Coordinates of N, CA and C in Angstrom, one line a residue:
M12 N 3.8 12.0 36.9 CA 4.1 13.3 37.7 C 5.0 12.9 38.5
S13 N 6.2 13.4 38.5 CA 7.3 13.1 39.7 C 7.7 14.7 40.0
N14 N 7.8 15.0 41.3 CA 8.3 16.2 41.8 C 9.1 16.0 43.0
E15 N 9.9 17.1 43.2 CA 10.9 17.0 44.5 C 10.4 18.2 45.2
A16 N 10.6 17.9 46.5 CA 10.5 19.1 47.4 C 11.4 18.9 48.6
P17 N 11.9 19.9 49.3 CA 12.6 19.8 50.4 C 11.8 19.0 51.5
T18 N 12.6 18.4 52.3 CA 11.9 17.6 53.5 C 11.8 18.2 54.7
Q19 N 11.8 19.4 54.8 CA 11.5 20.4 56.0 C 10.1 20.4 56.4
P20 N 9.9 19.9 57.5 CA 8.5 19.7 58.0 C 7.9 20.8 58.1
E21 N 8.6 22.2 58.4 CA 7.6 23.5 58.7 C 7.2 23.8 57.3
E22 N 7.7 23.4 56.2 CA 7.0 23.9 54.6 C 5.8 23.0 54.3
A23 N 4.9 23.9 54.4 CA 3.4 23.2 54.1 C 3.1 23.5 52.7
M24 N 3.9 24.0 51.9 CA 3.3 24.5 50.5 C 4.4 23.8 49.6
I25 N 4.0 23.3 48.4 CA 4.9 22.8 47.5 C 4.3 23.3 46.0
T26 N 5.3 23.1 45.0 CA 4.9 23.3 43.7 C 5.2 22.0 42.9
L27 N 4.1 21.6 42.1 CA 4.2 20.3 41.4 C 4.2 20.8 39.9
E28 N 4.8 19.9 39.2 CA 4.6 20.1 37.5 C 3.9 19.1 37.0
G29 N 2.6 19.4 36.4 CA 1.9 18.4 35.9 C 2.3 17.8 34.6
E30 N 1.6 16.7 34.1 CA 2.0 16.2 32.9 C 1.9 17.2 31.8
D31 N 1.1 18.1 31.9 CA 0.7 19.1 30.9 C 1.5 20.2 30.9
G32 N 2.7 20.2 32.0 CA 3.7 21.3 31.9 C 3.4 22.3 32.8
Q33 N 2.2 22.5 33.2 CA 1.7 23.6 34.1 C 2.3 23.3 35.4
S34 N 2.4 24.4 36.2 CA 3.0 24.3 37.7 C 1.7 24.6 38.4
Y35 N 1.6 23.8 39.5 CA 0.5 23.8 40.6 C 1.0 24.0 42.0
T36 N 0.5 25.0 42.7 CA 0.9 25.2 44.0 C -0.1 24.2 45.0
C37 N 0.4 23.4 45.9 CA -0.5 22.6 46.6 C 0.1 22.8 48.1
Q38 N -1.0 22.8 49.1 CA -0.8 22.7 50.4 C -0.6 21.1 50.8
I39 N 0.2 21.0 51.6 CA 0.6 19.5 52.4 C -0.5 19.5 53.5
L40 N -1.6 18.7 53.3 CA -2.5 18.6 54.5 C -2.0 17.5 55.4
D41 N -1.6 16.3 54.8 CA -1.1 15.3 55.7 C -0.1 14.4 54.9
I42 N 0.7 13.7 55.7 CA 1.7 12.7 55.2 C 1.4 11.5 56.0
F43 N 1.2 10.3 55.4 CA 0.7 9.2 56.1 C 1.3 8.0 55.4
D44 N 1.4 6.9 56.4 CA 2.0 5.6 55.8 C 0.7 4.6 55.4
F45 N 0.7 3.8 54.6 CA -0.4 3.0 54.3 C 0.4 1.7 53.5
E46 N 0.1 0.5 54.1 CA 0.7 -0.7 53.4 C 2.1 -0.5 53.1
E47 N 3.1 -0.1 53.9 CA 4.4 0.0 53.9 C 4.9 1.0 52.8
Q48 N 4.1 1.9 52.5 CA 4.3 3.1 51.5 C 3.8 4.3 52.2
S49 N 4.5 5.5 52.0 CA 4.3 6.8 52.4 C 3.6 7.6 51.3
Y50 N 2.5 8.4 51.8 CA 1.5 9.1 50.8 C 1.4 10.5 51.4
A51 N 1.0 11.4 50.5 CA 0.9 12.8 50.9 C -0.6 13.1 50.3
L52 N -1.4 13.8 51.3 CA -2.8 14.5 50.9 C -2.4 15.9 50.7
L53 N -2.7 16.2 49.5 CA -2.5 17.8 49.1 C -3.8 18.1 48.6
L54 N -3.7 19.7 48.8 CA -4.8 20.6 48.4 C -4.3 21.5 47.3
K55 N -5.0 21.4 46.2 CA -4.5 22.3 45.0 C -5.0 23.7 45.4
M56 N -4.2 24.7 45.4 CA -4.4 26.1 45.8 C -4.8 26.7 44.4
G57 N -5.5 27.8 44.8 CA -5.9 28.7 43.6 C -4.6 29.5 43.1
G58 N -4.8 29.8 41.8 CA -3.7 30.4 41.0 C -4.3 30.8 39.6
E59 N -3.3 31.4 39.0 CA -3.6 32.0 37.4 C -3.1 30.7 36.6
K60 N -3.8 30.7 35.4 CA -3.2 29.7 34.4 C -2.4 30.7 33.5
E61 N -1.3 29.9 33.2 CA -0.1 30.6 32.4 C -0.8 31.4 31.2
G62 N -0.5 32.7 31.0 CA -1.0 33.3 29.8 C -2.3 33.9 29.9
V63 N -3.2 33.4 30.9 CA -4.6 33.9 31.0 C -4.8 34.6 32.4
K64 N -4.7 35.7 32.4 CA -4.7 36.5 33.7 C -6.2 36.5 34.3
G65 N -6.2 35.9 35.6 CA -7.5 35.9 36.2 C -8.2 34.6 36.0
A66 N -7.9 33.8 35.0 CA -8.3 32.5 34.8 C -7.9 31.4 35.9
E67 N -8.9 30.9 36.6 CA -8.5 29.6 37.5 C -8.8 28.4 37.0
D68 N -7.9 27.4 37.6 CA -7.9 26.2 37.1 C -9.1 25.4 37.8
E69 N -10.0 24.7 36.9 CA -11.2 24.3 37.6 C -10.9 23.1 38.6
E70 N -9.7 22.7 38.7 CA -9.4 21.9 39.9 C -8.9 22.5 41.1
D71 N -8.8 23.8 41.1 CA -8.3 24.5 42.2 C -9.2 23.8 43.6
G72 N -8.6 23.9 44.6 CA -9.5 23.6 45.9 C -9.7 21.8 45.8
S73 N -9.3 21.1 44.8 CA -9.4 19.7 44.9 C -8.2 19.0 45.8
L74 N -8.6 17.8 46.3 CA -7.6 17.1 46.8 C -7.0 16.2 46.0
V75 N -5.5 16.0 46.3 CA -4.8 15.2 45.6 C -4.0 14.2 46.4
I76 N -3.9 12.9 46.2 CA -3.0 12.0 47.0 C -2.0 11.7 46.1
M77 N -0.9 11.6 46.4 CA 0.5 11.3 45.8 C 1.3 10.3 46.7
R78 N 2.0 9.3 46.0 CA 3.1 8.5 46.8 C 4.2 9.3 47.0
L79 N 4.8 9.2 48.1 CA 5.6 9.9 48.5 C 7.1 9.1 48.8
I80 N 8.2 9.3 48.3 CA 9.5 8.7 48.3 C 10.3 9.5 48.9
E81 N 11.1 9.1 50.0 CA 12.4 9.9 50.5 C 13.5 9.3 49.9
R82 N 14.5 10.2 49.2 CA 15.6 9.8 48.5 C 16.6 11.0 48.6
D83 N 17.7 10.6 49.2 CA 18.8 11.7 49.4 C 18.4 13.0 49.9
D84 N 17.8 13.0 51.0 CA 17.3 14.0 51.8 C 16.2 14.9 50.9
Q85 N 15.6 14.3 50.0 CA 14.5 14.9 49.3 C 13.2 14.1 49.3
S86 N 12.1 14.7 49.4 CA 10.8 14.1 49.0 C 10.5 14.1 47.7
I87 N 10.3 13.0 47.1 CA 9.8 12.9 45.8 C 8.3 12.4 45.7
F88 N 7.5 13.4 45.0 CA 5.9 13.0 45.1 C 5.8 12.5 43.7
Q89 N 5.0 11.3 43.6 CA 4.9 10.6 42.3 C 3.4 10.3 42.3
T90 N 2.8 10.4 41.0 CA 1.5 10.0 40.8 C 1.2 8.6 41.0
I91 N 0.1 8.2 41.6 CA -0.2 6.8 41.8 C -1.0 6.3 40.5
E92 N -0.3 5.5 39.8 CA -0.7 4.9 38.5 C -1.7 3.9 38.5
S93 N -1.7 3.2 39.4 CA -2.4 1.8 39.6 C -3.9 2.2 40.2
D94 N -4.9 1.8 39.4 CA -6.3 2.2 40.1 C -6.5 1.4 41.2
E95 N -6.0 0.3 41.4 CA -6.2 -0.5 42.5 C -5.5 0.1 43.8
E96 N -4.3 0.4 43.5 CA -3.6 1.0 44.8 C -4.4 2.5 44.9
F97 N -4.5 3.2 44.2 CA -5.5 4.5 44.4 C -6.6 4.4 45.0
D98 N -7.4 3.4 44.6 CA -8.7 3.1 45.5 C -8.5 2.6 46.7
K99 N -7.4 1.9 47.0 CA -7.2 1.5 48.4 C -6.6 2.6 49.4
V100 N -5.9 3.5 48.8 CA -5.4 4.7 49.5 C -6.6 5.6 49.7
V101 N -7.4 5.8 48.7 CA -8.7 6.6 49.1 C -9.5 6.1 50.2
A102 N -9.8 4.8 50.2 CA -10.7 4.1 51.2 C -9.9 4.4 52.5
H103 N -8.6 4.3 52.5 CA -7.9 4.5 53.8 C -8.0 6.1 54.3
V104 N -7.9 6.9 53.4 CA -8.1 8.4 53.7 C -9.5 8.5 54.1
E105 N -10.6 8.0 53.6 CA -11.8 8.2 54.0 C -12.1 8.0 55.5
E106 N -11.4 6.5 55.7 CA -11.5 6.0 57.1 C -10.9 6.8 58.0
L107 N -9.6 7.4 57.7 CA -8.8 8.3 58.6 C -10.1 9.5 59.0
A108 N -10.6 9.9 57.8 CA -11.4 11.2 58.0 C -12.8 11.0 59.1
R109 N -13.1 9.6 58.7 CA -14.4 9.2 59.7 C -13.9 9.3 61.0
M110 N -12.7 8.5 61.3 CA -12.1 8.3 62.6 C -11.9 9.8 63.2
N111 N -11.4 10.7 62.3 CA -11.1 12.1 63.1 C -12.5 12.8 63.3
E112 N -13.6 12.6 62.4 CA -14.8 13.2 62.6 C -15.4 12.6 63.7
D113 N -15.3 11.3 64.0 CA -15.8 10.6 65.4 C -15.2 11.3 66.6
E114 N -13.9 11.3 66.5 CA -13.1 11.8 67.7 C -13.6 13.3 68.0
G115 N -13.9 14.1 67.0 CA -14.2 15.5 67.1 C -15.6 15.6 67.7
E116 N -16.5 14.6 67.4 CA -17.9 14.7 68.1 C -17.8 14.5 69.6
G117 N -16.9 13.8 69.9 CA -16.8 13.5 71.4 C -16.4 14.7 72.3
D118 N -15.6 15.8 71.5 CA -15.1 16.7 72.2 C -16.1 17.8 72.6
E119 N -17.2 17.8 72.1 CA -18.2 18.9 72.2 C -18.9 18.8 73.5

């Protein structure tokens, strides 16, 4: 899966095309660097499946992590193919979430 989107930071929504040819709308939740590579944390938004009015994708609302490559003023989103890389990135995202949660508890 490789998709391009404008690099304008105010845009929080993108449309990705899956390997199945379907288009998916995602909200960009975060962009972060890990081990000298940029990644995007995306939230799949609700929508209708093509040709089936009212049918929702069972993955709507799921989190998606994609590799982010900047090229010629464009952001290219790529699927993380390596299980090892994906597992490391997921562990990093979980650690970031724990750190944010811990900071939030101190604010009360």
